[in-house]
């Protein structure tokens, strides 16, 4: 049975918990503390809960579902020793709230969450993926038709293979998975969040249920 | 007959010149000076040539096909008075060359070429569009199958309508045109260039003949 640790109990973490609940995956969702009130709806799903450190201890593959603004601090709270050798699927975006309107993504070529996490935790395998879509699409790509894509960025091929296998359990097909290269390339998908936000606003109701596809000549 | 001024004689300007040559569009392509050697291949197409100022004088709709690194200086060389009231379709990206490998896009939420041009020329209507694809796709979207998309960002609805009409002459269908909002939203398509570059590298030969599509649930 696949063991997965999920970091974060926001809408993304809860969506993963609901998707992974059941007999096929041994999942543990972690919050800032094991008695956090945010874990209650997850425990209600029959999913095991604990602290961030408990989630890290539970599995070799961790899903970083925390807000990118906090991700570095969350991993630091777990500690480099506990994270060494583990693969972290980082699906976060750093979105800074604004007074009026939608949050603003901070990513630039020189500044991505994925790269910062990798630099801070050199013995952990960071793989950026899934951050370019709404969480309902992340966990069930079949809700969007066609060969829409999911990007992967990471320095370690073995870790990318482990993430590919996990994506496959969610329903992603190999032809949908686009390897962008090393973790430096994580800036690209993170920088897409600006246009993603504009498209979401332009689409109106039921907006987030879309994904990018690459049409080829 | 539609009059169009094209600024720039690089691969993008030449591709537009070749596409617009003929009886339906009255096009004039401008370079730094009217006797620039870069204009020779354009004149060979039977297309009129001149300086940047000549191109601006020629038409109310200008296509900015200069490198985004230079675009502000090019418009400044024409001058605000000559550009007042005109619509500039800005398809530029600011790509900084690197010693090794591919150029790096500089755009971030606070920094897009489109927005900087609009701020510098408040009496000119800047419309960001077409910058998210290779120029062969810009001028002939039919080479890519399906409802792949072209974004529009700009503060003036009339100017956006003029750009939509021009895009239609290139073969773009209304359902492919996604209005992202004001010129502030131009940062989104410009920030997409990082992942565009990675995808292009990953695709290998014949790489640039693709475009983004939005698949919807």
GROMACS .gro file of C-alpha atoms in nm:
model
  434
    1UNK     CA    1   0.000   0.000   0.000
    2UNK     CA    2   0.129   0.344  -0.092
    3UNK     CA    3   0.202   0.571   0.205
    4UNK     CA    4   0.154   0.944   0.154
    5UNK     CA    5   0.196   1.233   0.392
    6UNK     CA    6   0.002   1.549   0.318
    7UNK     CA    7   0.117   1.880   0.465
    8UNK     CA    8  -0.164   2.129   0.504
    9UNK     CA    9  -0.533   2.135   0.591
   10UNK     CA   10  -0.659   2.415   0.368
   11UNK     CA   11  -0.887   2.351   0.073
   12UNK     CA   12  -0.605   2.177  -0.116
   13UNK     CA   13  -0.508   1.949   0.172
   14UNK     CA   14  -0.872   1.862   0.240
   15UNK     CA   15  -0.930   1.786  -0.129
   16UNK     CA   16  -0.633   1.547  -0.129
   17UNK     CA   17  -0.751   1.388   0.194
   18UNK     CA   18  -1.095   1.322   0.050
   19UNK     CA   19  -0.947   1.183  -0.271
   20UNK     CA   20  -0.696   0.955  -0.101
   21UNK     CA   21  -0.928   0.830   0.174
   22UNK     CA   22  -0.993   0.462   0.134
   23UNK     CA   23  -0.816   0.129   0.127
   24UNK     CA   24  -0.561   0.191  -0.149
   25UNK     CA   25  -0.350   0.465   0.007
   26UNK     CA   26  -0.220   0.495   0.361
   27UNK     CA   27  -0.247   0.869   0.405
   28UNK     CA   28  -0.174   1.091   0.703
   29UNK     CA   29  -0.254   1.461   0.690
   30UNK     CA   30  -0.049   1.695   0.905
   31UNK     CA   31  -0.121   2.039   1.049
   32UNK     CA   32   0.082   2.280   1.261
   33UNK     CA   33  -0.006   2.073   1.564
   34UNK     CA   34  -0.166   1.732   1.602
   35UNK     CA   35  -0.460   1.882   1.789
   36UNK     CA   36  -0.529   2.160   1.537
   37UNK     CA   37  -0.899   2.224   1.487
   38UNK     CA   38  -0.837   2.228   1.113
   39UNK     CA   39  -0.783   1.850   1.125
   40UNK     CA   40  -1.137   1.772   1.241
   41UNK     CA   41  -1.299   1.763   0.893
   42UNK     CA   42  -1.015   1.541   0.776
   43UNK     CA   43  -1.053   1.299   1.063
   44UNK     CA   44  -1.424   1.291   0.980
   45UNK     CA   45  -1.327   1.140   0.643
   46UNK     CA   46  -1.163   0.852   0.825
   47UNK     CA   47  -0.818   0.980   0.735
   48UNK     CA   48  -0.535   0.973   0.992
   49UNK     CA   49  -0.417   1.308   1.116
   50UNK     CA   50  -0.121   1.449   1.308
   51UNK     CA   51   0.139   1.722   1.310
   52UNK     CA   52   0.349   1.823   1.010
   53UNK     CA   53   0.629   1.615   1.163
   54UNK     CA   54   0.395   1.315   1.196
   55UNK     CA   55   0.307   1.344   0.826
   56UNK     CA   56   0.675   1.360   0.733
   57UNK     CA   57   0.750   1.059   0.953
   58UNK     CA   58   0.463   0.865   0.799
   59UNK     CA   59   0.581   0.844   0.437
   60UNK     CA   60   0.869   0.886   0.193
   61UNK     CA   61   0.645   1.086  -0.041
   62UNK     CA   62   0.502   1.408   0.097
   63UNK     CA   63   0.254   1.639  -0.071
   64UNK     CA   64   0.318   2.003   0.017
   65UNK     CA   65  -0.033   2.146   0.017
   66UNK     CA   66   0.051   2.446   0.232
   67UNK     CA   67   0.024   2.803   0.107
   68UNK     CA   68   0.350   2.888  -0.067
   69UNK     CA   69   0.382   3.190   0.159
   70UNK     CA   70   0.431   2.948   0.450
   71UNK     CA   71   0.590   2.643   0.286
   72UNK     CA   72   0.951   2.717   0.377
   73UNK     CA   73   0.857   2.774   0.741
   74UNK     CA   74   0.654   2.452   0.748
   75UNK     CA   75   0.944   2.244   0.617
   76UNK     CA   76   1.180   2.420   0.859
   77UNK     CA   77   0.948   2.325   1.145
   78UNK     CA   78   0.985   1.960   1.043
   79UNK     CA   79   1.361   1.992   1.007
   80UNK     CA   80   1.618   1.889   0.749
   81UNK     CA   81   1.706   1.561   0.923
   82UNK     CA   82   1.348   1.433   0.921
   83UNK     CA   83   1.309   1.535   0.555
   84UNK     CA   84   1.640   1.394   0.428
   85UNK     CA   85   1.593   1.141   0.149
   86UNK     CA   86   1.222   1.211   0.117
   87UNK     CA   87   1.043   1.329  -0.195
   88UNK     CA   88   0.825   1.639  -0.162
   89UNK     CA   89   0.567   1.699  -0.430
   90UNK     CA   90   0.544   2.075  -0.405
   91UNK     CA   91   0.216   2.200  -0.547
   92UNK     CA   92   0.227   2.534  -0.373
   93UNK     CA   93   0.202   2.885  -0.510
   94UNK     CA   94   0.311   3.193  -0.324
   95UNK     CA   95   0.005   3.416  -0.349
   96UNK     CA   96   0.011   3.739  -0.154
   97UNK     CA   97  -0.332   3.869  -0.050
   98UNK     CA   98  -0.426   4.217  -0.170
   99UNK     CA   99  -0.667   4.459  -0.011
  100UNK     CA  100  -0.884   4.472  -0.321
  101UNK     CA  101  -0.925   4.179  -0.548
  102UNK     CA  102  -0.739   3.860  -0.607
  103UNK     CA  103  -0.408   3.750  -0.454
  104UNK     CA  104  -0.092   3.825  -0.646
  105UNK     CA  105   0.166   3.559  -0.737
  106UNK     CA  106   0.519   3.661  -0.647
  107UNK     CA  107   0.713   3.419  -0.869
  108UNK     CA  108   0.978   3.538  -1.110
  109UNK     CA  109   1.259   3.366  -1.297
  110UNK     CA  110   1.489   3.408  -0.998
  111UNK     CA  111   1.231   3.336  -0.733
  112UNK     CA  112   1.016   3.026  -0.709
  113UNK     CA  113   0.898   2.839  -0.402
  114UNK     CA  114   1.018   2.513  -0.553
  115UNK     CA  115   1.371   2.634  -0.598
  116UNK     CA  116   1.386   2.799  -0.257
  117UNK     CA  117   1.270   2.477  -0.089
  118UNK     CA  118   1.531   2.277  -0.280
  119UNK     CA  119   1.807   2.521  -0.186
  120UNK     CA  120   1.703   2.513   0.180
  121UNK     CA  121   1.677   2.131   0.189
  122UNK     CA  122   1.951   1.992  -0.035
  123UNK     CA  123   1.905   1.637   0.096
  124UNK     CA  124   1.534   1.636   0.014
  125UNK     CA  125   1.402   1.580  -0.337
  126UNK     CA  126   1.168   1.864  -0.431
  127UNK     CA  127   0.948   1.803  -0.733
  128UNK     CA  128   0.727   2.089  -0.845
  129UNK     CA  129   0.404   1.973  -1.002
  130UNK     CA  130   0.026   2.026  -1.011
  131UNK     CA  131   0.043   2.394  -0.909
  132UNK     CA  132  -0.101   2.521  -1.239
  133UNK     CA  133  -0.461   2.416  -1.179
  134UNK     CA  134  -0.742   2.410  -0.928
  135UNK     CA  135  -0.722   2.131  -0.669
  136UNK     CA  136  -1.038   1.963  -0.802
  137UNK     CA  137  -0.850   1.906  -1.128
  138UNK     CA  138  -0.528   1.801  -0.952
  139UNK     CA  139  -0.693   1.504  -0.784
  140UNK     CA  140  -0.924   1.407  -1.071
  141UNK     CA  141  -0.794   1.512  -1.414
  142UNK     CA  142  -1.078   1.323  -1.580
  143UNK     CA  143  -1.316   1.611  -1.501
  144UNK     CA  144  -1.141   1.811  -1.777
  145UNK     CA  145  -1.152   1.664  -2.129
  146UNK     CA  146  -0.853   1.601  -2.352
  147UNK     CA  147  -0.478   1.591  -2.307
  148UNK     CA  148  -0.449   1.886  -2.071
  149UNK     CA  149  -0.112   1.889  -1.903
  150UNK     CA  150   0.068   1.868  -1.571
  151UNK     CA  151   0.426   1.993  -1.549
  152UNK     CA  152   0.713   1.838  -1.350
  153UNK     CA  153   1.030   2.019  -1.240
  154UNK     CA  154   1.298   1.861  -1.025
  155UNK     CA  155   1.664   1.777  -1.007
  156UNK     CA  156   1.630   1.406  -0.930
  157UNK     CA  157   1.498   1.164  -1.191
  158UNK     CA  158   1.407   0.898  -0.935
  159UNK     CA  159   1.200   1.146  -0.738
  160UNK     CA  160   1.026   1.260  -1.055
  161UNK     CA  161   0.944   0.896  -1.131
  162UNK     CA  162   0.792   0.856  -0.783
  163UNK     CA  163   0.580   1.166  -0.842
  164UNK     CA  164   0.477   1.036  -1.187
  165UNK     CA  165   0.361   0.711  -1.024
  166UNK     CA  166   0.160   0.908  -0.769
  167UNK     CA  167   0.007   1.126  -1.040
  168UNK     CA  168  -0.093   0.808  -1.221
  169UNK     CA  169  -0.286   0.691  -0.913
  170UNK     CA  170  -0.482   1.017  -0.935
  171UNK     CA  171  -0.569   0.942  -1.298
  172UNK     CA  172  -0.301   1.134  -1.489
  173UNK     CA  173  -0.187   0.963  -1.808
  174UNK     CA  174   0.183   0.960  -1.908
  175UNK     CA  175   0.117   1.171  -2.219
  176UNK     CA  176  -0.021   1.448  -1.999
  177UNK     CA  177   0.299   1.475  -1.791
  178UNK     CA  178   0.547   1.733  -1.923
  179UNK     CA  179   0.898   1.721  -1.778
  180UNK     CA  180   1.029   2.079  -1.779
  181UNK     CA  181   1.375   1.994  -1.642
  182UNK     CA  182   1.547   2.076  -1.314
  183UNK     CA  183   1.399   2.259  -1.018
  184UNK     CA  184   1.513   2.590  -1.171
  185UNK     CA  185   1.230   2.537  -1.422
  186UNK     CA  186   0.970   2.546  -1.141
  187UNK     CA  187   0.961   2.923  -1.189
  188UNK     CA  188   0.772   2.870  -1.516
  189UNK     CA  189   0.463   2.699  -1.375
  190UNK     CA  190   0.463   2.931  -1.074
  191UNK     CA  191   0.477   3.236  -1.303
  192UNK     CA  192   0.174   3.099  -1.491
  193UNK     CA  193  -0.044   3.178  -1.191
  194UNK     CA  194  -0.083   3.541  -1.294
  195UNK     CA  195  -0.255   3.456  -1.622
  196UNK     CA  196  -0.436   3.167  -1.451
  197UNK     CA  197  -0.590   3.417  -1.213
  198UNK     CA  198  -0.695   3.648  -1.498
  199UNK     CA  199  -0.846   3.359  -1.693
  200UNK     CA  200  -1.032   3.242  -1.384
  201UNK     CA  201  -1.177   3.590  -1.334
  202UNK     CA  202  -1.268   3.618  -1.704
  203UNK     CA  203  -1.445   3.282  -1.703
  204UNK     CA  204  -1.684   3.370  -1.424
  205UNK     CA  205  -1.897   3.103  -1.255
  206UNK     CA  206  -1.750   2.755  -1.221
  207UNK     CA  207  -1.428   2.919  -1.335
  208UNK     CA  208  -1.154   2.702  -1.190
  209UNK     CA  209  -1.256   2.378  -1.356
  210UNK     CA  210  -1.018   2.414  -1.650
  211UNK     CA  211  -0.661   2.330  -1.734
  212UNK     CA  212  -0.394   2.419  -1.985
  213UNK     CA  213  -0.341   2.206  -2.290
  214UNK     CA  214  -0.069   2.224  -2.553
  215UNK     CA  215  -0.203   2.204  -2.906
  216UNK     CA  216   0.063   2.102  -3.159
  217UNK     CA  217   0.102   2.164  -3.529
  218UNK     CA  218  -0.796   4.888  -4.723
  219UNK     CA  219  -0.652   4.835  -4.375
  220UNK     CA  220  -0.333   5.028  -4.303
  221UNK     CA  221  -0.085   4.869  -4.064
  222UNK     CA  222   0.252   4.989  -3.944
  223UNK     CA  223   0.497   4.725  -3.824
  224UNK     CA  224   0.782   4.824  -3.593
  225UNK     CA  225   1.080   4.591  -3.620
  226UNK     CA  226   1.262   4.387  -3.882
  227UNK     CA  227   1.366   4.082  -3.682
  228UNK     CA  228   1.215   3.740  -3.743
  229UNK     CA  229   0.879   3.856  -3.605
  230UNK     CA  230   0.864   4.172  -3.816
  231UNK     CA  231   0.968   3.981  -4.128
  232UNK     CA  232   0.706   3.712  -4.060
  233UNK     CA  233   0.434   3.979  -4.034
  234UNK     CA  234   0.562   4.150  -4.348
  235UNK     CA  235   0.545   3.827  -4.546
  236UNK     CA  236   0.197   3.750  -4.412
  237UNK     CA  237   0.055   4.097  -4.477
  238UNK     CA  238   0.216   4.148  -4.820
  239UNK     CA  239  -0.047   4.165  -5.090
  240UNK     CA  240  -0.347   4.365  -5.197
  241UNK     CA  241  -0.560   4.347  -4.882
  242UNK     CA  242  -0.343   4.533  -4.632
  243UNK     CA  243  -0.147   4.854  -4.680
  244UNK     CA  244   0.155   4.772  -4.467
  245UNK     CA  245   0.471   4.969  -4.399
  246UNK     CA  246   0.752   4.813  -4.197
  247UNK     CA  247   0.981   5.045  -4.004
  248UNK     CA  248   1.337   5.008  -3.881
  249UNK     CA  249   1.570   5.233  -3.682
  250UNK     CA  250   1.642   5.424  -4.002
  251UNK     CA  251   1.477   5.418  -4.342
  252UNK     CA  252   1.799   5.298  -4.505
  253UNK     CA  253   1.864   5.015  -4.256
  254UNK     CA  254   2.006   4.705  -4.424
  255UNK     CA  255   1.754   4.498  -4.225
  256UNK     CA  256   1.477   4.636  -4.449
  257UNK     CA  257   1.613   4.481  -4.768
  258UNK     CA  258   1.447   4.137  -4.729
  259UNK     CA  259   1.121   4.315  -4.651
  260UNK     CA  260   1.140   4.539  -4.957
  261UNK     CA  261   1.210   4.222  -5.158
  262UNK     CA  262   0.861   4.103  -5.058
  263UNK     CA  263   0.714   4.411  -5.223
  264UNK     CA  264   0.633   4.562  -4.884
  265UNK     CA  265   0.689   4.934  -4.821
  266UNK     CA  266   0.963   5.021  -4.576
  267UNK     CA  267   1.081   5.323  -4.380
  268UNK     CA  268   1.186   5.441  -4.037
  269UNK     CA  269   1.000   5.364  -3.715
  270UNK     CA  270   0.852   5.714  -3.744
  271UNK     CA  271   0.740   5.643  -4.101
  272UNK     CA  272   0.562   5.327  -3.983
  273UNK     CA  273   0.390   5.524  -3.705
  274UNK     CA  274   0.288   5.796  -3.950
  275UNK     CA  275   0.152   5.537  -4.192
  276UNK     CA  276  -0.127   5.387  -3.982
  277UNK     CA  277  -0.346   5.416  -3.674
  278UNK     CA  278  -0.272   5.053  -3.585
  279UNK     CA  279   0.090   4.965  -3.516
  280UNK     CA  280   0.235   4.621  -3.446
  281UNK     CA  281   0.524   4.636  -3.201
  282UNK     CA  282   0.745   4.354  -3.325
  283UNK     CA  283   1.062   4.486  -3.163
  284UNK     CA  284   1.246   4.296  -2.891
  285UNK     CA  285   1.087   4.389  -2.559
  286UNK     CA  286   1.430   4.488  -2.432
  287UNK     CA  287   1.422   4.777  -2.684
  288UNK     CA  288   1.051   4.853  -2.720
  289UNK     CA  289   1.037   5.150  -2.485
  290UNK     CA  290   1.335   5.315  -2.658
  291UNK     CA  291   1.180   5.251  -2.999
  292UNK     CA  292   0.852   5.420  -2.903
  293UNK     CA  293   1.045   5.705  -2.741
  294UNK     CA  294   1.235   5.755  -3.066
  295UNK     CA  295   0.901   5.802  -3.242
  296UNK     CA  296   0.774   6.035  -2.973
  297UNK     CA  297   0.453   6.069  -2.775
  298UNK     CA  298   0.299   6.328  -3.009
  299UNK     CA  299   0.330   6.104  -3.315
  300UNK     CA  300   0.189   5.810  -3.121
  301UNK     CA  301  -0.103   5.992  -2.956
  302UNK     CA  302  -0.439   5.834  -3.037
  303UNK     CA  303  -0.283   5.534  -3.208
  304UNK     CA  304  -0.330   5.171  -3.110
  305UNK     CA  305  -0.017   4.966  -3.053
  306UNK     CA  306  -0.053   4.589  -3.062
  307UNK     CA  307   0.237   4.497  -2.837
  308UNK     CA  308   0.349   4.142  -2.899
  309UNK     CA  309   0.690   4.184  -2.743
  310UNK     CA  310   0.861   3.991  -2.468
  311UNK     CA  311   1.158   4.117  -2.273
  312UNK     CA  312   1.403   3.830  -2.303
  313UNK     CA  313   1.750   3.884  -2.166
  314UNK     CA  314   2.022   3.679  -2.335
  315UNK     CA  315   2.227   3.448  -2.114
  316UNK     CA  316   2.578   3.323  -2.170
  317UNK     CA  317   2.469   2.961  -2.170
  318UNK     CA  318   2.133   2.853  -2.293
  319UNK     CA  319   1.808   3.023  -2.365
  320UNK     CA  320   1.714   3.384  -2.295
  321UNK     CA  321   1.541   3.463  -1.969
  322UNK     CA  322   1.208   3.649  -1.949
  323UNK     CA  323   1.215   3.935  -1.700
  324UNK     CA  324   0.843   3.982  -1.647
  325UNK     CA  325   0.687   3.979  -1.303
  326UNK     CA  326   0.354   4.096  -1.165
  327UNK     CA  327   0.490   4.447  -1.117
  328UNK     CA  328   0.691   4.459  -1.437
  329UNK     CA  329   0.559   4.398  -1.787
  330UNK     CA  330   0.659   4.563  -2.112
  331UNK     CA  331   0.295   4.628  -2.193
  332UNK     CA  332   0.231   4.816  -1.873
  333UNK     CA  333   0.554   5.016  -1.896
  334UNK     CA  334   0.469   5.123  -2.251
  335UNK     CA  335   0.120   5.229  -2.142
  336UNK     CA  336   0.258   5.427  -1.849
  337UNK     CA  337   0.513   5.600  -2.071
  338UNK     CA  338   0.258   5.682  -2.344
  339UNK     CA  339  -0.073   5.757  -2.173
  340UNK     CA  340  -0.227   5.900  -2.492
  341UNK     CA  341  -0.152   5.583  -2.689
  342UNK     CA  342  -0.364   5.269  -2.663
  343UNK     CA  343  -0.140   4.973  -2.579
  344UNK     CA  344  -0.296   4.630  -2.631
  345UNK     CA  345  -0.087   4.330  -2.531
  346UNK     CA  346  -0.157   4.027  -2.744
  347UNK     CA  347   0.004   3.741  -2.940
  348UNK     CA  348   0.321   3.732  -2.728
  349UNK     CA  349   0.256   3.379  -2.595
  350UNK     CA  350   0.341   3.191  -2.913
  351UNK     CA  351   0.588   3.160  -3.197
  352UNK     CA  352   0.544   3.415  -3.476
  353UNK     CA  353   0.451   3.145  -3.729
  354UNK     CA  354   0.144   3.074  -3.514
  355UNK     CA  355   0.069   3.445  -3.457
  356UNK     CA  356   0.019   3.511  -3.827
  357UNK     CA  357  -0.149   3.181  -3.915
  358UNK     CA  358  -0.331   3.019  -3.623
  359UNK     CA  359  -0.470   2.754  -3.855
  360UNK     CA  360  -0.137   2.568  -3.844
  361UNK     CA  361  -0.226   2.460  -3.488
  362UNK     CA  362  -0.545   2.255  -3.445
  363UNK     CA  363  -0.829   2.332  -3.210
  364UNK     CA  364  -0.935   2.630  -3.003
  365UNK     CA  365  -0.590   2.735  -2.887
  366UNK     CA  366  -0.597   3.084  -2.745
  367UNK     CA  367  -0.469   3.437  -2.786
  368UNK     CA  368  -0.489   3.674  -2.490
  369UNK     CA  369  -0.573   4.046  -2.498
  370UNK     CA  370  -0.486   4.299  -2.227
  371UNK     CA  371  -0.555   4.669  -2.255
  372UNK     CA  372  -0.728   4.961  -2.089
  373UNK     CA  373  -0.932   5.080  -2.391
  374UNK     CA  374  -1.220   4.871  -2.524
  375UNK     CA  375  -1.218   5.041  -2.864
  376UNK     CA  376  -0.849   4.967  -2.909
  377UNK     CA  377  -0.907   4.606  -2.810
  378UNK     CA  378  -1.183   4.585  -3.071
  379UNK     CA  379  -0.943   4.718  -3.337
  380UNK     CA  380  -0.690   4.454  -3.237
  381UNK     CA  381  -0.959   4.184  -3.244
  382UNK     CA  382  -1.049   4.288  -3.599
  383UNK     CA  383  -0.684   4.270  -3.700
  384UNK     CA  384  -0.644   3.928  -3.537
  385UNK     CA  385  -0.948   3.813  -3.735
  386UNK     CA  386  -0.773   3.911  -4.061
  387UNK     CA  387  -0.490   3.678  -3.956
  388UNK     CA  388  -0.737   3.394  -3.908
  389UNK     CA  389  -0.812   3.410  -3.536
  390UNK     CA  390  -1.170   3.320  -3.446
  391UNK     CA  391  -1.360   3.514  -3.177
  392UNK     CA  392  -1.381   3.210  -2.949
  393UNK     CA  393  -1.001   3.191  -2.942
  394UNK     CA  394  -0.962   3.547  -2.812
  395UNK     CA  395  -0.947   3.573  -2.431
  396UNK     CA  396  -0.985   3.921  -2.282
  397UNK     CA  397  -0.776   3.926  -1.963
  398UNK     CA  398  -0.868   4.281  -1.861
  399UNK     CA  399  -0.668   4.602  -1.836
  400UNK     CA  400  -0.304   4.650  -1.930
  401UNK     CA  401  -0.203   4.548  -1.577
  402UNK     CA  402  -0.301   4.194  -1.682
  403UNK     CA  403  -0.031   4.195  -1.953
  404UNK     CA  404   0.209   4.065  -1.689
  405UNK     CA  405   0.033   3.727  -1.706
  406UNK     CA  406   0.105   3.644  -2.071
  407UNK     CA  407   0.455   3.787  -2.041
  408UNK     CA  408   0.524   3.571  -1.735
  409UNK     CA  409   0.413   3.264  -1.935
  410UNK     CA  410   0.729   3.292  -2.142
  411UNK     CA  411   0.935   3.107  -1.883
  412UNK     CA  412   0.730   2.789  -1.910
  413UNK     CA  413   0.694   2.845  -2.286
  414UNK     CA  414   1.072   2.833  -2.313
  415UNK     CA  415   1.094   2.513  -2.107
  416UNK     CA  416   0.819   2.347  -2.311
  417UNK     CA  417   0.991   2.450  -2.633
  418UNK     CA  418   1.319   2.295  -2.513
  419UNK     CA  419   1.140   1.979  -2.397
  420UNK     CA  420   0.962   1.936  -2.730
  421UNK     CA  421   1.280   1.932  -2.937
  422UNK     CA  422   1.268   1.962  -3.317
  423UNK     CA  423   0.992   2.171  -3.470
  424UNK     CA  424   0.929   2.281  -3.114
  425UNK     CA  425   0.771   2.624  -3.147
  426UNK     CA  426   0.474   2.520  -3.357
  427UNK     CA  427   0.237   2.484  -3.064
  428UNK     CA  428   0.004   2.700  -2.864
  429UNK     CA  429  -0.179   2.700  -2.533
  430UNK     CA  430  -0.537   2.588  -2.516
  431UNK     CA  431  -0.781   2.600  -2.226
  432UNK     CA  432  -0.968   2.276  -2.174
  433UNK     CA  433  -1.288   2.320  -1.973
  434UNK     CA  434  -1.487   2.088  -1.755
   0.00000   0.00000   0.00000
